[in-house]
Coordinates of C-alpha atoms in Angstrom, one line a residue:
M188 CA 1.6 -16.3 28.4
S189 CA -1.3 -15.0 30.4
T190 CA -0.9 -14.4 34.2
D191 CA -4.5 -13.5 34.8
P192 CA -6.0 -15.8 37.5
A193 CA -9.4 -16.0 35.7
V194 CA -7.7 -17.2 32.5
S195 CA -5.5 -19.6 34.4
R196 CA -8.6 -21.1 36.1
L197 CA -10.2 -21.6 32.8
Q198 CA -7.2 -23.2 31.3
T199 CA -7.0 -25.8 34.1
S200 CA -10.7 -26.5 34.2
D201 CA -11.8 -30.2 33.9
E202 CA -14.2 -29.2 31.1
D203 CA -11.9 -26.7 29.4
S204 CA -12.7 -26.3 25.7
T205 CA -9.4 -24.3 25.2
Q206 CA -7.5 -27.6 25.8
R207 CA -9.3 -29.7 23.3
G208 CA -7.1 -31.5 20.8
C209 CA -7.3 -31.7 17.0
T210 CA -10.9 -32.2 16.1
P211 CA -12.2 -33.2 12.6
W212 CA -13.4 -29.6 11.8
L213 CA -10.2 -28.0 13.0
L214 CA -8.1 -30.4 10.9
I215 CA -10.4 -29.9 7.8
S216 CA -10.2 -26.1 8.2
C217 CA -6.4 -26.0 8.5
V218 CA -6.0 -28.3 5.5
I219 CA -8.3 -26.2 3.3
L220 CA -6.8 -22.8 4.4
T221 CA -3.2 -23.8 4.0
L222 CA -3.5 -25.8 0.8
T223 CA -5.3 -23.0 -1.0
T224 CA -3.0 -20.2 0.2
A225 CA 0.4 -21.3 1.6
F226 CA 0.7 -24.1 -1.0
V227 CA 0.1 -21.6 -3.7
F228 CA 2.8 -19.3 -2.3
G229 CA 5.2 -22.2 -2.2
W230 CA 4.4 -23.0 -5.8
G231 CA 5.3 -19.5 -6.7
L232 CA 8.6 -19.8 -4.9
G233 CA 9.6 -23.2 -6.3
A234 CA 8.1 -23.5 -9.8
P235 CA 10.1 -20.8 -11.7
N236 CA 13.4 -22.5 -10.9
M237 CA 12.3 -25.5 -13.0
Y238 CA 11.6 -23.4 -16.1
N239 CA 14.5 -20.9 -16.1
H240 CA 15.8 -22.6 -19.2
Y241 CA 12.7 -21.4 -21.1
T242 CA 11.5 -18.3 -19.2
E243 CA 14.9 -16.5 -19.6
R244 CA 14.6 -16.9 -23.4
F245 CA 10.9 -15.9 -23.3
I246 CA 11.6 -12.6 -21.6
N247 CA 14.4 -11.9 -24.1
D248 CA 11.8 -12.3 -26.9
T249 CA 13.4 -15.6 -28.0
D250 CA 11.4 -18.7 -28.8
P251 CA 12.1 -21.1 -25.9
C252 CA 12.0 -24.1 -28.2
V253 CA 14.5 -22.8 -30.8
H254 CA 17.7 -24.0 -29.0
D255 CA 16.2 -27.3 -28.2
K256 CA 15.7 -28.1 -31.9
T257 CA 18.2 -26.1 -33.8
P258 CA 21.9 -27.2 -33.4
H259 CA 24.8 -24.9 -34.0
L260 CA 27.9 -26.0 -35.8
H261 CA 31.3 -25.1 -34.4
S262 CA 34.4 -25.1 -36.5
D263 CA 36.6 -26.6 -33.8
T264 CA 34.9 -30.0 -33.8
T265 CA 32.9 -32.3 -36.1
T266 CA 30.3 -32.7 -33.3
L267 CA 27.1 -30.8 -33.4
V268 CA 26.2 -29.0 -30.2
P269 CA 23.7 -26.3 -29.5
E270 CA 24.8 -22.8 -28.7
I271 CA 25.5 -22.4 -25.0
V272 CA 23.3 -19.7 -23.4
D273 CA 23.8 -20.7 -19.8
N274 CA 26.1 -23.1 -17.9
N275 CA 23.1 -25.4 -17.0
E276 CA 21.6 -25.6 -20.4
I277 CA 21.1 -28.9 -22.3
I278 CA 24.3 -30.1 -24.1
E279 CA 23.2 -32.5 -26.8
K280 CA 25.7 -34.5 -28.9
T281 CA 25.1 -36.0 -32.3
D282 CA 27.4 -37.2 -35.1
N283 CA 27.3 -39.7 -37.9
E284 CA 26.6 -42.5 -35.4
N285 CA 23.6 -42.9 -33.3
V286 CA 25.1 -42.3 -29.8
E287 CA 23.2 -43.4 -26.7
S288 CA 22.8 -40.6 -24.2
T289 CA 23.2 -43.1 -21.3
D290 CA 26.7 -44.1 -22.4
T291 CA 29.1 -43.1 -19.6
E292 CA 32.1 -42.4 -21.8
N293 CA 30.2 -40.1 -24.1
D294 CA 28.5 -38.3 -21.1
N295 CA 31.9 -37.5 -19.8
M296 CA 32.9 -36.0 -23.2
I297 CA 29.8 -33.9 -23.3
E298 CA 30.3 -32.6 -19.8
E299 CA 33.9 -31.7 -20.6
R300 CA 32.9 -29.8 -23.7
S301 CA 30.2 -28.1 -21.7
H302 CA 32.8 -27.1 -19.1
K303 CA 35.1 -25.6 -21.8
R304 CA 32.3 -23.8 -23.5
G305 CA 31.1 -22.5 -20.2
R306 CA 34.5 -20.9 -19.6
K307 CA 34.4 -19.2 -23.1
H308 CA 30.9 -18.0 -22.2
Q309 CA 32.1 -16.5 -19.0
E310 CA 34.6 -14.3 -20.9
K311 CA 31.6 -12.7 -22.6
F312 CA 29.9 -12.1 -19.3
S313 CA 27.4 -9.2 -19.2
F314 CA 26.3 -7.9 -15.8
I315 CA 23.1 -6.4 -17.3
N316 CA 22.1 -9.7 -18.8
E317 CA 22.7 -11.5 -15.5
L318 CA 20.8 -8.8 -13.7
T319 CA 17.9 -9.3 -16.1
K320 CA 17.6 -12.9 -15.2
G321 CA 16.8 -12.1 -11.6
I322 CA 14.0 -9.6 -12.5
P323 CA 11.1 -12.2 -12.6
Q324 CA 11.8 -13.3 -9.0
T325 CA 12.4 -9.8 -7.9
V326 CA 9.0 -8.8 -9.3
F327 CA 7.5 -11.7 -7.4
L328 CA 9.1 -10.6 -4.1
I329 CA 8.0 -7.0 -4.7
G330 CA 4.5 -8.3 -5.0
A331 CA 4.9 -10.2 -1.8
F332 CA 6.3 -7.1 -0.1
I333 CA 3.3 -5.1 -1.1
G334 CA 0.9 -7.9 -0.1
A335 CA 2.5 -8.1 3.4
L336 CA 2.2 -4.4 3.9
S337 CA -1.4 -4.1 2.8
G338 CA -2.4 -7.5 4.3
P339 CA -3.6 -6.1 7.6
F340 CA -6.1 -3.8 5.8
W341 CA -8.1 -6.8 4.4
P342 CA -9.5 -8.1 7.7
N343 CA -10.6 -4.5 8.4
I344 CA -12.9 -4.7 5.3
F345 CA -14.0 -8.4 5.4
D346 CA -14.3 -11.1 7.9
R347 CA -11.6 -13.8 7.9
K348 CA -13.3 -16.2 5.4
R349 CA -14.1 -13.4 2.9
T350 CA -10.5 -12.3 3.2
V351 CA -9.3 -15.7 2.1
F352 CA -11.8 -15.6 -0.8
A353 CA -10.2 -12.3 -1.8
N354 CA -6.8 -13.9 -1.7
Y355 CA -7.9 -16.5 -4.2
L356 CA -8.6 -13.8 -6.8
F357 CA -4.9 -12.9 -7.1
C358 CA -4.0 -16.5 -7.9
F359 CA -6.7 -16.6 -10.6
A360 CA -5.5 -13.4 -12.1
S361 CA -1.8 -14.6 -12.0
S362 CA -2.5 -17.9 -13.8
L363 CA -4.6 -16.1 -16.4
A364 CA -1.8 -13.6 -17.0
V365 CA 1.0 -16.2 -17.5
L366 CA -1.1 -18.2 -19.9
L367 CA -2.0 -15.1 -21.9
A368 CA 1.7 -14.2 -21.9
Y369 CA 2.6 -17.5 -23.3
Y370 CA 0.0 -17.7 -26.1
F371 CA 0.3 -14.0 -27.1
G372 CA 4.0 -13.6 -26.5
K373 CA 3.6 -10.6 -24.2
T374 CA 6.5 -10.3 -21.7
W375 CA 4.7 -7.7 -19.6
L376 CA 1.9 -10.2 -18.9
F377 CA 4.5 -12.6 -17.6
Y378 CA 5.9 -10.0 -15.2
L379 CA 2.3 -9.1 -14.1
S380 CA 1.7 -12.7 -13.4
R381 CA 4.7 -12.9 -11.1
L382 CA 3.7 -9.6 -9.3
L383 CA 0.1 -10.9 -8.7
L384 CA 1.2 -14.3 -7.4
G385 CA 3.8 -12.6 -5.1
Y386 CA 1.0 -10.3 -3.8
Q387 CA -1.1 -13.4 -3.1
G388 CA 1.7 -15.0 -1.0
G389 CA 2.6 -11.8 0.9
M390 CA -1.1 -11.3 1.8
A391 CA -1.5 -14.9 2.7
C392 CA 1.3 -14.7 5.2
V393 CA -0.5 -11.9 7.0
V394 CA -4.1 -13.0 7.0
V395 CA -4.1 -16.8 7.2
P396 CA -1.8 -17.6 10.2
P397 CA -4.0 -15.4 12.5
F398 CA -7.1 -17.1 11.2
I399 CA -5.6 -20.5 12.1
G400 CA -4.6 -19.2 15.5
E401 CA -8.1 -17.9 16.2
I402 CA -9.9 -21.1 15.3
S403 CA -7.4 -23.4 17.1
S404 CA -7.5 -24.4 20.8
Q405 CA -4.6 -23.4 23.0
R406 CA -3.5 -27.0 23.2
V407 CA -2.8 -27.4 19.5
R408 CA -2.3 -23.8 18.4
G409 CA 1.5 -24.2 17.8
A410 CA 1.2 -27.3 15.7
A411 CA -1.8 -25.8 13.8
G412 CA 0.2 -22.7 13.1
A413 CA 3.1 -24.7 11.8
A414 CA 0.8 -26.2 9.2
F415 CA 1.1 -23.0 7.2
Q416 CA 4.9 -23.4 6.8
L417 CA 4.6 -27.1 6.1
S418 CA 2.1 -26.5 3.4
L419 CA 4.3 -23.9 1.8
T420 CA 7.2 -26.4 1.7
I421 CA 4.9 -29.0 0.2
G422 CA 3.9 -26.5 -2.5
I423 CA 7.6 -26.0 -3.4
L424 CA 8.1 -29.8 -3.7
V425 CA 5.0 -30.5 -5.8
A426 CA 5.9 -27.6 -8.1
Q427 CA 9.4 -29.1 -8.6
V428 CA 7.9 -32.5 -9.5
V429 CA 5.4 -31.0 -12.0
G430 CA 8.4 -29.2 -13.5
L431 CA 10.1 -32.4 -14.6
P432 CA 10.6 -32.8 -18.4
F433 CA 8.0 -35.6 -18.7
I434 CA 5.3 -33.5 -17.1
A435 CA 5.5 -29.7 -17.7
G436 CA 9.2 -29.0 -18.0
T437 CA 9.3 -28.5 -21.7
C438 CA 9.5 -25.5 -24.0
D439 CA 5.8 -25.8 -24.9
R440 CA 4.3 -26.6 -21.4
W441 CA 6.2 -24.3 -19.0
A442 CA 3.4 -21.7 -18.8
W443 CA 0.9 -24.4 -17.7
G444 CA 3.5 -25.6 -15.1
L445 CA 3.5 -22.1 -13.6
G446 CA -0.3 -21.4 -13.9
I447 CA -2.0 -24.7 -13.2
V448 CA -1.8 -24.0 -9.4
F449 CA -5.1 -22.0 -9.7
L450 CA -7.0 -25.3 -9.5
L451 CA -6.5 -25.4 -5.7
P452 CA -8.1 -22.0 -4.9
F453 CA -10.8 -22.9 -7.4
I454 CA -11.6 -26.0 -5.4
G455 CA -11.3 -23.8 -2.3
L456 CA -14.1 -21.6 -3.5
F457 CA -16.5 -24.5 -2.7
L458 CA -14.8 -26.1 0.3
L459 CA -14.3 -22.8 2.2
F460 CA -18.0 -22.1 2.7
P461 CA -18.8 -24.8 5.3
I462 CA -15.7 -24.2 7.5
P463 CA -16.2 -22.1 10.7
N464 CA -15.2 -18.4 10.8
S465 CA -13.1 -16.8 13.4
P466 CA -14.9 -16.8 16.8
T467 CA -12.5 -14.1 18.0
Q468 CA -13.4 -11.8 15.1
M469 CA -17.1 -12.6 15.4
I470 CA -17.1 -11.4 19.0
G471 CA -14.4 -8.7 18.9
K472 CA -15.3 -7.0 15.6
Y473 CA -18.9 -7.9 14.8
N474 CA -20.3 -8.5 18.3
N475 CA -22.0 -11.6 16.9
E476 CA -21.7 -14.0 19.9
E477 CA -24.4 -16.3 18.5
Q478 CA -22.3 -17.1 15.4
A479 CA -19.1 -17.4 17.6
I480 CA -20.8 -20.0 19.7
E481 CA -22.0 -22.0 16.7
D482 CA -18.5 -22.0 15.2
L483 CA -16.8 -22.9 18.5
K484 CA -19.1 -25.9 19.0
K485 CA -18.2 -27.2 15.5
L486 CA -14.4 -26.5 16.0
R487 CA -14.2 -28.1 19.5
G488 CA -16.5 -31.0 18.8
T489 CA -18.4 -30.4 22.0
P490 CA -21.4 -28.3 23.1
N491 CA -19.5 -27.2 26.2
I492 CA -17.4 -24.3 24.9
Q493 CA -17.9 -22.0 27.9
A494 CA -14.2 -21.8 28.8
D495 CA -13.2 -20.8 25.2
L496 CA -16.1 -18.3 25.1
E497 CA -15.0 -16.6 28.4
L498 CA -11.4 -16.5 27.3
I499 CA -12.3 -14.8 23.9
R500 CA -14.5 -12.3 25.8
Q501 CA -11.6 -11.4 28.0
Q502 CA -9.0 -11.2 25.2
T503 CA -11.2 -8.9 23.2
R504 CA -12.1 -6.9 26.3
Q505 CA -15.8 -7.2 25.7
V506 CA -16.5 -7.9 29.4
S507 CA -14.9 -4.6 30.5
G508 CA -16.0 -2.6 27.4
G509 CA -12.4 -1.4 26.8
K510 CA -10.0 -2.0 23.9
T511 CA -6.2 -2.0 23.7
E512 CA -5.0 0.5 21.1
S513 CA -2.3 -0.7 18.7
L514 CA 0.8 1.3 18.2
S515 CA 2.0 2.5 14.8
I516 CA 5.3 1.5 13.3
L517 CA 6.6 5.1 13.9
Q518 CA 5.6 4.9 17.6
V519 CA 7.4 1.6 18.0
L520 CA 10.5 2.9 16.4
R521 CA 10.5 6.0 18.7
S522 CA 10.0 3.9 21.9
T523 CA 13.1 2.5 23.7
H524 CA 10.9 0.0 25.4
Y525 CA 10.4 -2.0 22.2
R526 CA 13.9 -1.6 20.8
W527 CA 15.2 -5.1 21.5
P528 CA 12.0 -7.0 20.6
M529 CA 12.0 -5.0 17.3
L530 CA 15.7 -5.4 16.6
T531 CA 15.8 -9.2 17.3
T532 CA 12.6 -9.8 15.3
V533 CA 14.0 -7.8 12.3
I534 CA 17.4 -9.5 12.5
L535 CA 15.8 -13.0 12.6
Q536 CA 13.7 -12.2 9.5
L537 CA 16.7 -10.7 7.7
A538 CA 18.8 -13.7 8.7
Q539 CA 16.2 -16.0 7.1
A540 CA 16.2 -14.0 3.9
L541 CA 20.0 -13.6 3.6
S542 CA 20.8 -17.1 4.6
G543 CA 20.7 -18.1 1.0
V544 CA 17.8 -20.5 1.2
N545 CA 15.8 -18.7 -1.5
A546 CA 18.8 -18.6 -3.7
V547 CA 18.7 -22.4 -3.5
F548 CA 15.1 -22.6 -4.5
F549 CA 15.1 -19.8 -7.0
Y550 CA 18.4 -20.7 -8.7
S551 CA 19.3 -24.3 -7.5
S552 CA 19.6 -25.4 -11.2
K553 CA 22.4 -22.9 -11.7
M554 CA 24.0 -23.7 -8.3
F555 CA 24.0 -27.5 -9.1
A556 CA 25.5 -26.8 -12.5
K557 CA 28.3 -24.8 -10.8
A558 CA 28.7 -27.8 -8.5
G559 CA 29.3 -30.0 -11.6
I560 CA 26.0 -31.9 -11.6
P561 CA 25.1 -33.2 -15.1
H562 CA 22.1 -31.3 -16.6
R563 CA 19.9 -34.4 -16.8
S564 CA 20.3 -34.9 -13.1
I565 CA 19.6 -31.3 -12.0
P566 CA 15.7 -31.6 -11.9
Y567 CA 16.0 -34.6 -9.6
A568 CA 18.5 -32.7 -7.4
N569 CA 16.0 -29.9 -7.1
I570 CA 13.3 -32.4 -6.0
G571 CA 15.7 -33.7 -3.4
T572 CA 16.0 -30.2 -1.9
G573 CA 12.2 -30.0 -1.8
I574 CA 11.8 -33.4 -0.1
I575 CA 14.5 -32.6 2.5
N576 CA 12.8 -29.3 3.2
V577 CA 9.4 -30.9 3.8
L578 CA 10.8 -33.6 6.1
A579 CA 12.9 -31.2 8.1
T580 CA 9.9 -28.9 8.6
I581 CA 7.8 -31.9 9.9
V582 CA 10.6 -32.7 12.4
S583 CA 10.8 -29.0 13.5
I584 CA 7.1 -29.0 14.5
S585 CA 8.0 -31.4 17.4
L586 CA 11.4 -30.0 18.2
I587 CA 10.2 -26.4 18.7
E588 CA 8.5 -27.3 21.9
K589 CA 11.2 -29.7 23.1
L590 CA 14.5 -27.9 22.4
G591 CA 13.3 -24.3 22.4
R592 CA 13.5 -21.5 19.9
R593 CA 17.0 -20.2 20.7
A594 CA 18.8 -23.5 20.3
L595 CA 17.0 -24.4 17.0
V596 CA 18.0 -21.1 15.5
I597 CA 21.6 -20.5 16.7
Y598 CA 23.2 -24.0 16.6
P599 CA 21.9 -24.9 13.1
M600 CA 23.1 -21.5 11.9
A601 CA 26.6 -22.2 13.2
V602 CA 26.6 -25.5 11.2
M603 CA 25.5 -23.5 8.1
V604 CA 28.7 -21.4 8.4
G605 CA 30.8 -24.5 8.2
V606 CA 28.7 -25.9 5.3
F607 CA 29.2 -22.7 3.3
A608 CA 33.0 -22.9 3.8
I609 CA 33.1 -26.5 2.6
L610 CA 30.8 -25.8 -0.4
T611 CA 33.2 -23.0 -1.5
V612 CA 36.1 -25.4 -1.5
L613 CA 34.1 -28.2 -3.3
V614 CA 32.7 -26.0 -6.0
E615 CA 36.0 -24.4 -6.8
L616 CA 37.9 -27.7 -6.9
N617 CA 35.2 -29.0 -9.2
E618 CA 35.7 -26.1 -11.6
S619 CA 39.2 -27.5 -12.5
R620 CA 38.6 -31.2 -12.0
S621 CA 35.0 -31.8 -13.1
S622 CA 34.7 -34.7 -10.7
P623 CA 31.3 -36.4 -10.3
T624 CA 32.3 -37.3 -6.7
L625 CA 32.8 -33.6 -5.9
G626 CA 29.5 -32.8 -7.5
V627 CA 27.7 -35.3 -5.4
L628 CA 29.4 -34.1 -2.2
S629 CA 28.3 -30.5 -3.1
V630 CA 24.7 -31.6 -3.4
I631 CA 24.9 -33.4 0.0
F632 CA 26.1 -30.3 1.7
I633 CA 23.4 -28.2 0.0
L634 CA 20.8 -30.6 1.4
L635 CA 22.5 -30.4 4.8
F636 CA 22.1 -26.6 4.6
I637 CA 18.4 -27.0 3.9
V638 CA 17.9 -29.2 6.9
C639 CA 19.7 -26.7 9.2
F640 CA 17.4 -23.9 7.8
A641 CA 14.1 -25.8 8.0
V642 CA 14.4 -26.8 11.6
G643 CA 15.1 -23.3 12.9
L644 CA 15.2 -20.3 10.6
G645 CA 12.3 -21.6 8.6
P646 CA 9.4 -21.4 11.1
I647 CA 10.7 -19.6 14.2
P648 CA 11.1 -16.0 12.9
F649 CA 7.3 -16.0 12.3
L650 CA 6.6 -17.2 15.8
Y651 CA 9.2 -15.3 17.7
G652 CA 8.0 -11.7 17.3
S653 CA 4.6 -12.3 19.0
E654 CA 6.4 -14.2 21.9
V655 CA 8.6 -11.3 22.9
T656 CA 6.3 -8.3 22.2
R657 CA 3.5 -6.8 24.1
P658 CA 0.1 -6.9 22.3
E659 CA -0.1 -3.2 21.6
A660 CA 3.2 -3.3 19.5
R661 CA 2.9 -6.8 18.1
D662 CA 1.4 -6.0 14.7
S663 CA 3.9 -3.2 14.0
I664 CA 6.9 -5.2 15.0
Q665 CA 5.7 -8.2 12.9
S666 CA 5.3 -5.8 10.0
L667 CA 8.8 -4.5 10.4
G668 CA 10.1 -8.0 10.4
L669 CA 8.3 -8.9 7.2
V670 CA 9.6 -5.7 5.6
A671 CA 13.2 -6.7 6.4
N672 CA 12.5 -10.3 5.1
Y673 CA 11.2 -9.2 1.7
V674 CA 13.8 -6.4 1.2
G675 CA 16.5 -9.0 1.8
N676 CA 14.9 -11.5 -0.6
I677 CA 14.4 -8.8 -3.2
L678 CA 18.1 -7.9 -3.1
L679 CA 19.1 -11.6 -3.2
S680 CA 16.9 -12.5 -6.2
L681 CA 18.0 -9.4 -8.1
F682 CA 21.8 -9.8 -7.6
F683 CA 22.4 -13.5 -7.0
P684 CA 22.5 -14.6 -10.7
A685 CA 25.2 -12.0 -11.5
L686 CA 27.2 -12.8 -8.3
N687 CA 26.9 -16.5 -9.1
S688 CA 28.3 -15.9 -12.6
I689 CA 31.1 -13.6 -11.4
L690 CA 32.2 -15.5 -8.2
G691 CA 31.4 -19.1 -8.9
G692 CA 31.8 -21.1 -5.8
Y693 CA 33.0 -18.1 -3.8
V694 CA 29.4 -16.8 -3.8
F695 CA 28.9 -19.1 -0.8
L696 CA 31.4 -17.0 1.2
I697 CA 29.0 -14.1 1.1
F698 CA 26.3 -16.2 2.8
M699 CA 28.9 -17.5 5.2
V700 CA 29.8 -14.1 6.4
L701 CA 26.2 -12.9 6.7
V702 CA 25.1 -16.0 8.7
L703 CA 28.1 -15.7 11.0
L704 CA 27.3 -12.1 11.8
N705 CA 23.7 -13.0 12.6
V706 CA 24.8 -15.9 14.8
I707 CA 27.0 -13.6 16.9
F708 CA 24.2 -11.0 17.3
L709 CA 21.6 -13.6 18.2
W710 CA 23.9 -15.4 20.7
F711 CA 24.0 -12.3 22.8
K712 CA 20.6 -10.8 22.2
M713 CA 18.0 -13.5 21.5
P714 CA 16.2 -14.8 24.6
E715 CA 14.7 -18.3 24.9
T716 CA 10.9 -18.0 24.5
K717 CA 9.7 -21.5 25.1
N718 CA 7.2 -21.5 28.0
K719 CA 8.3 -17.9 28.7
S720 CA 6.3 -14.7 29.1
V721 CA 6.9 -11.3 27.5
E722 CA 8.1 -10.1 30.9
D723 CA 10.7 -12.8 30.9
A724 CA 12.1 -11.6 27.6
E725 CA 12.1 -8.0 28.9
R726 CA 14.1 -9.1 32.0
F727 CA 16.6 -10.8 29.7
W728 CA 17.2 -7.4 28.0
N729 CA 17.1 -5.5 31.3
I730 CA 14.1 -3.6 30.1
H731 CA 12.2 -1.9 32.9
V732 CA 8.9 -3.7 33.1
K733 CA 6.2 -1.1 33.4
P734 CA 2.8 -1.9 35.0
K735 CA 0.3 -2.8 32.3
E736 CA -2.0 0.2 33.0
T737 CA 1.0 2.6 32.8
L738 CA 2.3 1.1 29.6
L739 CA -1.0 1.4 27.8
T740 CA -1.5 4.9 29.0
T741 CA 2.0 6.2 28.1
T742 CA 2.1 4.5 24.7
A743 CA -1.4 5.4 23.6
P744 CA -1.5 6.5 19.9
V745 CA -1.2 10.3 19.4
T746 CA -3.1 12.3 16.9
A747 CA -1.4 14.7 14.5

């Protein structure tokens, strides 16, 4: 929050363009930017879970359609059932009679056979095989990790709009790779596709939110910034719907279910041209005030944009001719002044990653199977998680400015601890009883967990770092937070399938302990940032507040 009198005067002016609401061009720009980038990232997160049944066979050089068509005869029964490869695979029953799949009594028999066969399969558990199942998502997150680290370099090469065009290329390449992998049977192309789409998402998280922030007025900047997270959750939901069996969730259409998302960036190639560029970048980097004025008039819907123009000049230090130097990650790590902003930002991002939410979206089919949900109902349970995630994210947009950041993070996380404890009991009871009621209760608590996540841990870690950090250290601390987030997600995606197979319902205890530890830390060390300045956060941590001139002088980058 700025304390400069000139800026305060501009913000309270009767004709203050910085306080304009959501204009048509701002809305159009936000929709195009988020649907062609964040939506694609959400698709990459949510779509693979709908096709695990086929992709796990594909990467093991097995025809994904074989087990759907070729039954396997077991000597202990006259019923024909396919070989069980995973606990959540389709269990089909045929005998001399034509049995309706909707018959309740026969469904119960099928589920009981599946449960028994699942226990036999667990005896043949292979840690290496389970570890292999997590590799595609791990490759995706490694790509996101690389994209996040290299993301800040793209705006140094291109302007904001051209950077978004560059982001589209990684989606195109990913879709092409997965389709070639399917038609030519090349596993390495499938992994390349996941890596490229992960890079697209990681890069988008770095380059698109600042673009939205720089074209938005101060009055609606928070809501506009939340559009990125909202679009990401919508991408997850739509990918889950497309993955239903009657659309793309079959053994011969799964590759198109993963790759068809390229259509949005393709449309974006034409729609992105007329939207305004970043006025801040036009002035601060290119010294092109004429273009900035043209873009501001379009974005604000008024020819009187003097207040915005003066504020941008001041923020980019064009008036004084100076420029605030950014600190490197190493300099931030060495400075005690930034220790608590850095630690709390990293812990928040790590808490988001290790809360278990991506385990729900990556492997919810397996988790619902463990909970006793019938296979035919699992895709719809997955869609339920996506719907709840979208709705809760919409609610969080208004709650962030009403309840504050601290309350929306800590209290829902405390509820998540209880949810994990209850889920452990429900899933373990269902292992022995195979009760539909217990299965439904398990799904309800998983959905409750998603609500708790979406209102706090979902959007706030990406807002928090900039609210507690001085400008010269902001980029480096945000980068450290993203590194922590993706490292946590990589570990989760790699080891969760094996842990889920080994521990069953007890896997939730791991998440419970991790969330509890984070709640304790944040209770003592996370300040409230709603309507607060950086100086307020530093006083919370008892950090000696240095004068601005002294701080910039003593922390100026050093040369080797």
